[in-house]
């Protein structure tokens, strides 16, 4: 055969066969390249993208992946949008759903913090927030925990307001955070150790991994717990304590704007291991105890509430009245006091524990508050939902037993979460999802794309699924805010079971965070779904608002959607690169349109 082909070539006969041979070789090369690239095929968590059943792509073992070079092609097309700057004296700190002054001024009452809740404008943001004068790239972590550029967050009010309590101090060009606080007279480290000594069952970074800090101040409590392998969701309202959450995020500490007012928090049922409040200014017994019922909802069975406030350790008439009200409500909820003590600095602490058995509920003389009606919740139920006047039943597994506490950290990150559905194929999907993201991040995201991960600290995953993306980044000095969109399956409790944090959100609205608070925003098959409900340009404007200059957006989506996103991002003067028609990386610049 070889001699025959050689003779044909030498004699230049049968050009048809020669052409056919070349064609077969080319097809073979293209087929091999396509198969190699398909190993990088991302899994969408949205049901209407890629496959009707997400994760089915990995139902059988995938071939061993290799690190493949990814050639990036820059987007040069421009959407030709005439961008304008947002106007106003404080436009550089604009949070659309929290700064809707027209609606806030028209509220009939502010008794229950209604003015601190979300009131989104009817029309999306059609302008770009300006940069503060003198804005610089944030200081790197871990240096940023203790000091930030003043020009990036030029708010001196809290410095003056809390100068006696050592929250934050202005020092030259910097704001410095000494680790003090209203209740941290001897420093945060002393305070966290004090909690652990008060109740040795609390083992920071082992059985206590996911914490909520209510009324967090500048989030030093959560910032210092990071050294103990504890991830804390710190939250506070946007109020007269100026820029608390902005300080926290600029420091590289997880935080979000929220308030316990009339609506449920955007966190999952049975999610947190411990909730903390140090003089957080919440009237826990209000409305018959609804704020405490909300804490009961988000605490996992056996979870703790650590409360440090004057009613715990002072005996004047006002504090005694508050304490007696707390005793009444917590007993009715079947919470037990597992520790109460006074520190050497004179600060008192009480620790409550949520029950792990339903027997107390059944033995109560009065069914007040009542148990909520059980529902097999598969969709988000705490988005713009009113605070409940009932207690959620304790979650049970497929055999009717109260769900167990997750494994100790770090085993809980990769173990089977207690809240995972008992449906036959869900465990396999979860494990395949974890494997998929581990391989994709290590093979492509870390080395294959033009992302400088050493400059990344605050990460937002816009469509988190089971948080496989966040789990795969655990070895990096980053933290991830895992967002479960409100119209997607509710996986947020499972994310918390893994020892990670997140919240619910509707991406057709603005996020409750300050501008310039994230270094990288990640979206996996999100935009095609959002396009059915809102304008993609409006979502891009929101990403631009929350992303820091020199920050990245990393997108997986359809080729059609990439071709829509690329020109819009390019019109913002971002550098935009497409890799193998599968991964889009946009890098935000310092450009802002002229006033």
Coordinates of C-alpha atoms in Angstrom, one line a residue, residues 190-446:
X190 CA -9.3 38.0 73.8
X191 CA -13.0 38.2 73.2
X192 CA -13.2 35.2 70.9
X193 CA -11.0 33.2 73.3
X194 CA -13.3 34.3 76.1
X195 CA -16.3 32.8 74.2
X196 CA -14.5 29.5 73.6
X197 CA -13.5 29.3 77.3
X198 CA -17.0 30.1 78.4
X199 CA -18.4 27.1 76.4
X200 CA -15.6 24.6 75.4
X201 CA -18.2 22.9 73.1
X202 CA -17.5 25.9 70.8
X203 CA -14.4 24.8 68.9
X204 CA -13.6 27.6 66.5
X205 CA -12.7 26.2 63.1
X206 CA -13.8 22.7 63.9
X207 CA -17.4 22.2 64.7
X208 CA -18.1 26.0 64.5
X209 CA -17.2 27.0 61.0
X210 CA -20.0 29.2 59.6
X211 CA -20.9 32.3 61.8
X212 CA -23.3 35.2 61.4
X213 CA -22.3 38.5 63.1
X214 CA -25.4 40.7 63.5
X215 CA -24.6 44.5 63.6
X216 CA -21.0 43.8 62.8
X217 CA -19.5 47.3 63.0
X218 CA -16.3 47.2 60.9
X219 CA -16.3 43.4 61.1
X220 CA -13.3 42.9 63.2
X221 CA -15.0 40.0 65.0
X222 CA -15.3 38.1 61.6
X223 CA -11.9 39.3 60.4
X224 CA -10.0 37.9 63.3
X225 CA -12.0 34.6 63.3
X226 CA -10.6 34.0 59.8
X227 CA -7.3 33.0 61.6
X228 CA -9.2 30.3 63.3
X229 CA -10.7 28.8 60.1
X230 CA -14.1 30.4 60.7
X231 CA -15.9 32.1 57.9
X232 CA -18.2 34.9 59.2
X233 CA -21.1 36.6 57.4
X234 CA -21.0 40.0 58.9
X235 CA -23.9 42.3 58.3
X236 CA -25.2 45.7 59.3
X237 CA -27.7 48.2 57.9
X238 CA -26.6 51.3 55.9
X239 CA -27.2 53.8 58.7
X240 CA -25.6 56.6 60.7
X241 CA -22.7 54.3 61.5
X242 CA -21.2 55.4 58.2
X243 CA -19.7 52.9 55.8
X244 CA -19.3 50.0 58.2
X245 CA -19.9 47.4 55.4
X246 CA -17.7 49.3 53.0
X247 CA -14.9 49.3 55.6
X248 CA -15.3 45.5 56.0
X249 CA -15.2 44.7 52.3
X250 CA -12.3 47.0 51.6
X251 CA -10.4 45.1 54.4
X252 CA -11.1 41.8 52.6
X253 CA -13.6 40.6 55.2
X254 CA -17.0 39.0 54.1
X255 CA -19.9 41.3 54.7
X256 CA -23.2 42.5 53.3
X257 CA -25.9 45.1 54.0
X258 CA -28.9 43.8 55.8
X259 CA -31.2 44.5 58.7
X260 CA -33.6 42.6 60.9
X261 CA -36.7 44.7 60.3
X262 CA -40.0 43.4 58.8
X263 CA -38.6 40.9 56.3
X264 CA -36.7 37.6 56.5
X265 CA -32.9 37.7 56.0
X266 CA -31.7 36.5 52.6
X267 CA -30.0 33.4 54.3
X268 CA -31.1 29.8 54.3
X269 CA -33.0 27.8 56.9
X270 CA -30.8 25.8 59.3
X271 CA -27.6 27.3 57.9
X272 CA -25.4 28.9 60.6
X273 CA -23.5 27.1 63.3
X274 CA -23.4 30.2 65.5
X275 CA -25.0 33.7 65.5
X276 CA -23.2 36.5 67.4
X277 CA -24.5 39.8 68.6
X278 CA -22.4 42.3 70.6
X279 CA -24.5 45.4 71.3
X280 CA -26.1 45.0 67.9
X281 CA -29.0 47.3 68.7
X282 CA -31.7 44.7 67.7
X283 CA -34.8 44.6 69.8
X284 CA -35.0 40.8 70.0
X285 CA -38.3 40.6 71.8
X286 CA -40.1 43.0 69.4
X287 CA -43.4 41.9 67.9
X288 CA -43.7 39.0 70.3
X289 CA -40.1 37.9 69.5
X290 CA -40.2 37.7 65.7
X291 CA -36.5 38.7 65.4
X292 CA -35.6 35.8 67.6
X293 CA -37.9 33.5 65.6
X294 CA -35.8 34.6 62.5
X295 CA -32.6 33.6 64.3
X296 CA -34.2 30.3 65.1
X297 CA -34.9 29.8 61.4
X298 CA -31.4 30.4 60.2
X299 CA -29.6 28.5 63.1
X300 CA -29.0 24.8 62.5
X301 CA -30.4 22.3 65.2
X302 CA -28.0 22.5 68.1
X303 CA -26.6 25.9 66.9
X304 CA -25.7 28.7 69.3
X305 CA -26.6 32.3 69.8
X306 CA -23.9 34.3 71.7
X307 CA -25.3 37.6 73.0
X308 CA -23.1 40.2 74.7
X309 CA -25.2 43.2 75.7
X310 CA -25.9 45.3 78.8
X311 CA -29.1 43.4 79.8
X312 CA -26.9 40.4 80.3
X313 CA -24.7 42.0 83.0
X314 CA -26.4 45.3 84.2
X315 CA -29.3 45.4 86.7
X316 CA -30.9 48.8 86.1
X317 CA -34.7 48.9 85.4
X318 CA -34.4 49.1 81.6
X319 CA -31.9 46.3 81.2
X320 CA -33.7 44.1 83.7
X321 CA -36.9 44.5 81.6
X322 CA -35.2 43.5 78.4
X323 CA -33.6 40.5 80.1
X324 CA -36.9 39.3 81.5
X325 CA -38.5 39.6 78.0
X326 CA -35.6 37.5 76.5
X327 CA -36.1 34.8 79.2
X328 CA -39.8 34.6 78.3
X329 CA -39.3 34.4 74.5
X330 CA -36.3 32.0 74.5
X331 CA -38.0 29.6 76.9
X332 CA -41.1 29.6 74.6
X333 CA -38.8 28.8 71.7
X334 CA -37.2 25.8 73.6
X335 CA -33.8 27.5 73.6
X336 CA -31.6 26.6 76.6
X337 CA -29.0 28.8 78.3
X338 CA -25.8 26.7 78.1
X339 CA -23.5 29.4 79.5
X340 CA -23.6 32.8 81.2
X341 CA -20.6 34.6 82.5
X342 CA -18.9 37.9 83.2
X343 CA -15.4 38.8 81.8
X344 CA -12.6 40.4 83.8
X345 CA -13.3 43.6 81.8
X346 CA -16.9 43.7 83.1
X347 CA -18.5 42.5 79.9
X348 CA -21.2 39.9 80.2
X349 CA -22.1 37.1 77.8
X350 CA -24.9 34.6 77.6
X351 CA -25.0 31.7 75.1
X352 CA -28.2 30.0 74.0
X353 CA -28.6 26.7 72.2
X354 CA -31.3 25.7 69.7
X355 CA -32.8 22.3 70.5
X356 CA -31.8 19.1 68.7
X357 CA -35.0 17.3 69.6
X358 CA -38.7 18.1 69.0
X359 CA -39.7 16.8 72.4
X360 CA -39.7 20.3 74.0
X361 CA -42.1 21.6 71.4
X362 CA -44.5 18.8 72.2
X363 CA -44.3 19.3 76.0
X364 CA -45.0 23.0 76.0
X365 CA -48.2 23.9 77.9
X366 CA -49.0 26.5 75.3
X367 CA -48.4 26.2 71.6
X368 CA -46.9 29.7 71.5
X369 CA -45.2 30.4 69.2
X370 CA -46.7 27.7 67.0
X371 CA -44.7 25.5 64.7
X372 CA -44.8 26.5 61.1
X373 CA -46.5 24.1 58.7
X374 CA -44.0 21.8 57.2
X375 CA -43.2 22.2 53.5
X376 CA -40.8 20.3 51.3
X377 CA -39.0 23.5 50.3
X378 CA -37.3 23.3 46.9
X379 CA -37.5 27.0 46.0
X380 CA -36.3 30.2 47.8
X381 CA -38.9 31.3 50.4
X382 CA -37.1 34.2 52.2
X383 CA -36.8 36.8 49.4
X384 CA -39.0 39.8 50.3
X385 CA -40.9 37.5 52.7
X386 CA -42.3 38.9 55.9
X387 CA -40.9 37.8 59.3
X388 CA -42.7 34.7 60.5
X389 CA -44.6 34.4 63.7
X390 CA -43.9 30.6 64.0
X391 CA -40.9 28.3 64.5
X392 CA -39.8 26.2 61.6
X393 CA -39.8 22.4 62.4
X394 CA -36.4 20.8 62.9
X395 CA -35.2 19.4 59.6
X396 CA -35.2 15.6 59.2
X397 CA -33.4 13.1 56.9
X398 CA -35.0 10.5 54.7
X399 CA -35.6 8.2 57.7
X400 CA -37.3 10.9 59.8
X401 CA -34.3 11.5 62.1
X402 CA -33.2 15.1 63.0
X403 CA -30.5 16.0 60.5
X404 CA -27.0 15.6 62.0
X405 CA -24.4 18.3 62.5
X406 CA -22.0 18.5 59.5
X407 CA -18.6 16.9 59.8
X408 CA -15.8 18.9 61.4
X409 CA -13.9 21.4 59.2
X410 CA -12.3 20.8 56.8
X411 CA -14.0 17.4 56.2
X412 CA -17.4 19.0 55.8
X413 CA -16.2 20.8 52.6
X414 CA -16.0 17.5 50.6
X415 CA -18.3 15.3 52.7
X416 CA -22.0 14.6 51.9
X417 CA -24.0 17.6 53.3
X418 CA -26.7 16.6 55.8
X419 CA -29.3 18.7 54.0
X420 CA -28.7 17.1 50.6
X421 CA -31.8 15.7 49.1
X422 CA -32.4 12.0 49.6
X423 CA -33.4 11.5 45.9
X424 CA -31.4 8.7 44.4
X425 CA -29.3 10.6 41.9
X426 CA -28.6 13.8 43.9
X427 CA -25.6 12.5 45.8
X428 CA -24.0 11.4 42.5
X429 CA -24.7 14.9 41.0
X430 CA -23.2 16.6 44.0
X431 CA -20.0 14.5 43.8
X432 CA -19.7 15.0 40.1
X433 CA -20.2 18.7 40.4
X434 CA -17.4 18.9 43.0
X435 CA -15.1 16.9 40.7
X436 CA -16.0 19.0 37.7
X437 CA -15.2 22.3 39.4
X438 CA -12.0 21.0 41.0
X439 CA -10.7 19.9 37.5
X440 CA -11.9 23.0 35.7
X441 CA -10.4 25.4 38.2
X442 CA -7.1 23.6 38.4
X443 CA -6.8 22.9 34.7
X444 CA -8.1 26.1 33.3
X445 CA -9.0 28.9 35.7
X446 CA -5.8 29.1 37.6

